[in-house]
Amino acid sequence: METLAPTSICRHTKIWITTERPTQFIDLTDRLEALVEEAGLRFGVVNVQTLHTTTAIVMNELEPLLLADFASLLESAAPRDAGYRHDDPTARTVNLMPGERINGHAHCRALLLGSSVCLNVIDGQLVLGRWQRVLLAELDGPRAREVSVLILGEAGR
Amino acid sequence: METLAPTSICRHTKIWITTERPTQFIDLTDRLEALVEEAGLRFGVVNVQTLHTTTAIVMNELEPLLLADFASLLESAAPRDAGYRHDDPTARTVNLMPGERINGHAHCRALLLGSSVCLNVIDGQLVLGRWQRVLLAELDGPRAREVSVLILGEAGR
Amino acid sequence: METLAPTSICRHTKIWITTERPTQFIDLTDRLEALVEEAGLRFGVVNVQTLHTTTAIVMNELEPLLLADFASLLESAAPRDAGYRHDDPTARTVNLMPGERINGHAHCRALLLGSSVCLNVIDGQLVLGRWQRVLLAELDGPRAREVSVLILGEAGR
């Protein structure tokens, strides 16, 4: 019989990833599951948030040919060479950095995909369908990237 | 006068839905409102997460002609017959199942729409604008589908 | 030494915005940071949810030329003049209002961008990458708009 009142839990951590290609999908699922277990979360949510404006967090299947289809979809939705105003150094006046990257397409793709995913946790496990994986979408790599993970809910025994 | 300290609440449940068409938008709002009431949540969030990689959870207006516009939008963004590598059985080596469906387009559409929506709750009610409804977007139906619902926050009296 | 047990916190508020153009990105970040500080949240999440079906909440860089690129992207994904069934008064039978706006494109764009963003908070601060800002995307302005903000987690000392 469960007699202890549940204890609230709130933990934050970061995941660091070095990406290797301009467009890449990196599976974060195992790392997230380990963080949930380590935190002792029994019921609650895990909010996974990228800290970059040219990456996204998505959920889908980790099948290599499908990931190639995703890359084609993104190239079709926001082509690399569409001539983004963000990439025109003669027009830009804001946020200009030395070595500014040509990455208007990557910002546009990130806008479409979204910067965070909130996942449910039950009985200490991420709630995931059979094919669901949590992926960091690198859209302007290769780069060093950071993902923020917030674990919130009830601790188990 | 309110003298009781609020009690934390964290409840999980699932919604099962059998879809009827290849592309379909199913309104989950009434079921979510009933779950919030049943759980006794007063303030907090409800995280609604699909468990499939060819469905999405979205918020928008439930107007039949608009839903037809959404279907056209998805056909334009990720056409059914664009020749997805995910659908080439001669090339696939990963996650292949007997009776594998031709559904690269559905994965791509799910990627664009997103797998979850997190909703606010105040005074025991889902916070929703006048036309907002929470919809399961079926992108590769008809199928039996499952949606995970996590309710987190403070219980009311 | 921290000896006090953390206290759960759950606060709701709204932000009101009057937009000025058909397509506009309004930076909510400073207002959100002030709300987090005012609520005394130390660790947790902030769920930012629009209450409209022709707006979206997104995270990206606030660079004026990039915002123009985003507008072009949306025009390309869901053109203003694509002939949406939602805009055909002779066919509509549901949710018809006096002065109904021609805004099928805006609903479609909202569907692609998403209605909410869930942000992490650590040490009393929104977790944000260097260029990340939280933006209300107006897609059918100018209008008066409302955004719901739910703050959930542990209070600080």
JSON list of C-alpha atoms in Angstrom, two decimals, chain B residues 6 8 25 43-45 58-66 68-74 76-77 112-113 116-122 127-133 135 152-154, chain C residues 8-10 12 14 47-54 77-78 83-88 91-97 100 104 106-112 115-116 118 148-150 152:
[
{"chain": "B", "resi": 6, "resn": "PRO", "atom": "CA", "xyz": [-3.09, 24.09, -2.46]},
{"chain": "B", "resi": 8, "resn": "SER", "atom": "CA", "xyz": [-0.14, 19.35, -5.93]},
{"chain": "B", "resi": 25, "resn": "PHE", "atom": "CA", "xyz": [-8.96, 16.25, -37.66]},
{"chain": "B", "resi": 43, "resn": "PHE", "atom": "CA", "xyz": [-4.49, 25.79, -11.89]},
{"chain": "B", "resi": 44, "resn": "GLY", "atom": "CA", "xyz": [-1.83, 24.17, -14.00]},
{"chain": "B", "resi": 45, "resn": "VAL", "atom": "CA", "xyz": [-1.12, 22.65, -17.39]},
{"chain": "B", "resi": 58, "resn": "VAL", "atom": "CA", "xyz": [-2.66, 21.03, -33.06]},
{"chain": "B", "resi": 59, "resn": "MET", "atom": "CA", "xyz": [-4.90, 23.87, -31.96]},
{"chain": "B", "resi": 60, "resn": "ASN", "atom": "CA", "xyz": [-7.14, 25.69, -34.39]},
{"chain": "B", "resi": 61, "resn": "GLU", "atom": "CA", "xyz": [-10.73, 26.29, -35.40]},
{"chain": "B", "resi": 62, "resn": "LEU", "atom": "CA", "xyz": [-13.05, 23.35, -36.06]},
{"chain": "B", "resi": 63, "resn": "GLU", "atom": "CA", "xyz": [-14.67, 24.63, -39.24]},
{"chain": "B", "resi": 64, "resn": "PRO", "atom": "CA", "xyz": [-15.22, 21.92, -41.88]},
{"chain": "B", "resi": 65, "resn": "LEU", "atom": "CA", "xyz": [-14.10, 23.99, -44.88]},
{"chain": "B", "resi": 66, "resn": "LEU", "atom": "CA", "xyz": [-11.02, 25.18, -43.00]},
{"chain": "B", "resi": 68, "resn": "ALA", "atom": "CA", "xyz": [-10.27, 20.93, -45.99]},
{"chain": "B", "resi": 69, "resn": "ASP", "atom": "CA", "xyz": [-7.93, 23.91, -46.44]},
{"chain": "B", "resi": 70, "resn": "PHE", "atom": "CA", "xyz": [-5.55, 22.34, -43.90]},
{"chain": "B", "resi": 71, "resn": "ALA", "atom": "CA", "xyz": [-5.58, 19.10, -45.89]},
{"chain": "B", "resi": 72, "resn": "SER", "atom": "CA", "xyz": [-4.70, 21.06, -49.06]},
{"chain": "B", "resi": 73, "resn": "LEU", "atom": "CA", "xyz": [-1.92, 22.86, -47.22]},
{"chain": "B", "resi": 74, "resn": "LEU", "atom": "CA", "xyz": [-0.42, 19.56, -46.11]},
{"chain": "B", "resi": 76, "resn": "SER", "atom": "CA", "xyz": [1.12, 21.16, -50.91]},
{"chain": "B", "resi": 77, "resn": "ALA", "atom": "CA", "xyz": [3.85, 21.07, -48.23]},
{"chain": "B", "resi": 112, "resn": "LEU", "atom": "CA", "xyz": [5.74, 20.12, -39.58]},
{"chain": "B", "resi": 113, "resn": "LEU", "atom": "CA", "xyz": [2.71, 20.10, -37.27]},
{"chain": "B", "resi": 116, "resn": "SER", "atom": "CA", "xyz": [2.15, 17.74, -28.58]},
{"chain": "B", "resi": 117, "resn": "VAL", "atom": "CA", "xyz": [0.38, 20.80, -27.26]},
{"chain": "B", "resi": 118, "resn": "CYS", "atom": "CA", "xyz": [0.66, 22.13, -23.71]},
{"chain": "B", "resi": 119, "resn": "LEU", "atom": "CA", "xyz": [-2.47, 23.96, -22.50]},
{"chain": "B", "resi": 120, "resn": "ASN", "atom": "CA", "xyz": [-3.01, 26.23, -19.54]},
{"chain": "B", "resi": 121, "resn": "VAL", "atom": "CA", "xyz": [-5.76, 25.66, -16.97]},
{"chain": "B", "resi": 122, "resn": "ILE", "atom": "CA", "xyz": [-7.24, 28.35, -14.72]},
{"chain": "B", "resi": 127, "resn": "VAL", "atom": "CA", "xyz": [-7.75, 28.31, -21.23]},
{"chain": "B", "resi": 128, "resn": "LEU", "atom": "CA", "xyz": [-9.09, 28.52, -24.77]},
{"chain": "B", "resi": 129, "resn": "GLY", "atom": "CA", "xyz": [-9.83, 31.40, -27.08]},
{"chain": "B", "resi": 130, "resn": "ARG", "atom": "CA", "xyz": [-13.25, 31.62, -28.68]},
{"chain": "B", "resi": 131, "resn": "TRP", "atom": "CA", "xyz": [-12.41, 29.51, -31.74]},
{"chain": "B", "resi": 132, "resn": "GLN", "atom": "CA", "xyz": [-9.64, 27.33, -30.30]},
{"chain": "B", "resi": 133, "resn": "ARG", "atom": "CA", "xyz": [-10.09, 23.57, -30.27]},
{"chain": "B", "resi": 135, "resn": "LEU", "atom": "CA", "xyz": [-7.31, 18.55, -32.56]},
{"chain": "B", "resi": 152, "resn": "LEU", "atom": "CA", "xyz": [-0.12, 18.86, -13.57]},
{"chain": "B", "resi": 153, "resn": "GLY", "atom": "CA", "xyz": [-0.67, 21.68, -11.09]},
{"chain": "B", "resi": 154, "resn": "GLU", "atom": "CA", "xyz": [-2.78, 22.57, -8.07]},
{"chain": "C", "resi": 8, "resn": "SER", "atom": "CA", "xyz": [5.19, 24.88, -5.17]},
{"chain": "C", "resi": 9, "resn": "ILE", "atom": "CA", "xyz": [4.09, 27.83, -7.21]},
{"chain": "C", "resi": 10, "resn": "CYS", "atom": "CA", "xyz": [1.42, 28.11, -9.88]},
{"chain": "C", "resi": 12, "resn": "HIS", "atom": "CA", "xyz": [-1.56, 32.55, -14.23]},
{"chain": "C", "resi": 14, "resn": "LYS", "atom": "CA", "xyz": [-2.44, 37.34, -19.39]},
{"chain": "C", "resi": 47, "resn": "ASN", "atom": "CA", "xyz": [3.79, 27.93, -20.76]},
{"chain": "C", "resi": 48, "resn": "VAL", "atom": "CA", "xyz": [2.95, 30.71, -23.21]},
{"chain": "C", "resi": 49, "resn": "GLN", "atom": "CA", "xyz": [-0.25, 30.10, -25.13]},
{"chain": "C", "resi": 50, "resn": "THR", "atom": "CA", "xyz": [-1.97, 32.35, -27.61]},
{"chain": "C", "resi": 51, "resn": "LEU", "atom": "CA", "xyz": [-5.79, 32.50, -27.42]},
{"chain": "C", "resi": 52, "resn": "HIS", "atom": "CA", "xyz": [-6.31, 32.97, -31.15]},
{"chain": "C", "resi": 53, "resn": "THR", "atom": "CA", "xyz": [-6.40, 30.72, -34.20]},
{"chain": "C", "resi": 54, "resn": "THR", "atom": "CA", "xyz": [-4.70, 33.22, -36.52]},
{"chain": "C", "resi": 77, "resn": "ALA", "atom": "CA", "xyz": [3.89, 28.08, -47.56]},
{"chain": "C", "resi": 78, "resn": "ALA", "atom": "CA", "xyz": [0.31, 29.42, -47.42]},
{"chain": "C", "resi": 83, "resn": "GLY", "atom": "CA", "xyz": [-8.43, 30.57, -52.63]},
{"chain": "C", "resi": 84, "resn": "TYR", "atom": "CA", "xyz": [-9.25, 29.03, -49.27]},
{"chain": "C", "resi": 85, "resn": "ARG", "atom": "CA", "xyz": [-12.61, 27.32, -48.85]},
{"chain": "C", "resi": 86, "resn": "HIS", "atom": "CA", "xyz": [-12.82, 28.90, -45.40]},
{"chain": "C", "resi": 87, "resn": "ASP", "atom": "CA", "xyz": [-13.12, 32.26, -47.19]},
{"chain": "C", "resi": 88, "resn": "ASP", "atom": "CA", "xyz": [-16.01, 31.29, -49.44]},
{"chain": "C", "resi": 91, "resn": "ALA", "atom": "CA", "xyz": [-20.07, 27.55, -49.06]},
{"chain": "C", "resi": 92, "resn": "ARG", "atom": "CA", "xyz": [-19.61, 28.25, -45.33]},
{"chain": "C", "resi": 93, "resn": "THR", "atom": "CA", "xyz": [-22.26, 27.02, -42.91]},
{"chain": "C", "resi": 94, "resn": "VAL", "atom": "CA", "xyz": [-20.35, 26.89, -39.60]},
{"chain": "C", "resi": 95, "resn": "ASN", "atom": "CA", "xyz": [-18.93, 29.63, -37.29]},
{"chain": "C", "resi": 96, "resn": "LEU", "atom": "CA", "xyz": [-19.91, 32.41, -39.72]},
{"chain": "C", "resi": 97, "resn": "MET", "atom": "CA", "xyz": [-19.74, 35.86, -38.13]},
{"chain": "C", "resi": 100, "resn": "GLU", "atom": "CA", "xyz": [-16.06, 37.59, -41.35]},
{"chain": "C", "resi": 104, "resn": "GLY", "atom": "CA", "xyz": [-7.81, 31.17, -44.49]},
{"chain": "C", "resi": 106, "resn": "ALA", "atom": "CA", "xyz": [-3.69, 33.04, -41.52]},
{"chain": "C", "resi": 107, "resn": "HIS", "atom": "CA", "xyz": [-5.25, 29.90, -40.04]},
{"chain": "C", "resi": 108, "resn": "CYS", "atom": "CA", "xyz": [-2.98, 27.76, -42.24]},
{"chain": "C", "resi": 109, "resn": "ARG", "atom": "CA", "xyz": [0.11, 29.70, -41.17]},
{"chain": "C", "resi": 110, "resn": "ALA", "atom": "CA", "xyz": [-0.89, 29.41, -37.51]},
{"chain": "C", "resi": 111, "resn": "LEU", "atom": "CA", "xyz": [-1.28, 25.66, -37.94]},
{"chain": "C", "resi": 112, "resn": "LEU", "atom": "CA", "xyz": [2.30, 25.40, -39.22]},
{"chain": "C", "resi": 115, "resn": "SER", "atom": "CA", "xyz": [-0.03, 27.99, -30.67]},
{"chain": "C", "resi": 116, "resn": "SER", "atom": "CA", "xyz": [2.22, 27.68, -27.63]},
{"chain": "C", "resi": 118, "resn": "CYS", "atom": "CA", "xyz": [6.86, 25.96, -23.07]},
{"chain": "C", "resi": 148, "resn": "SER", "atom": "CA", "xyz": [-2.11, 33.29, -21.56]},
{"chain": "C", "resi": 149, "resn": "VAL", "atom": "CA", "xyz": [0.96, 32.71, -19.38]},
{"chain": "C", "resi": 150, "resn": "LEU", "atom": "CA", "xyz": [1.13, 29.90, -16.80]},
{"chain": "C", "resi": 152, "resn": "LEU", "atom": "CA", "xyz": [4.62, 26.45, -12.66]}
]
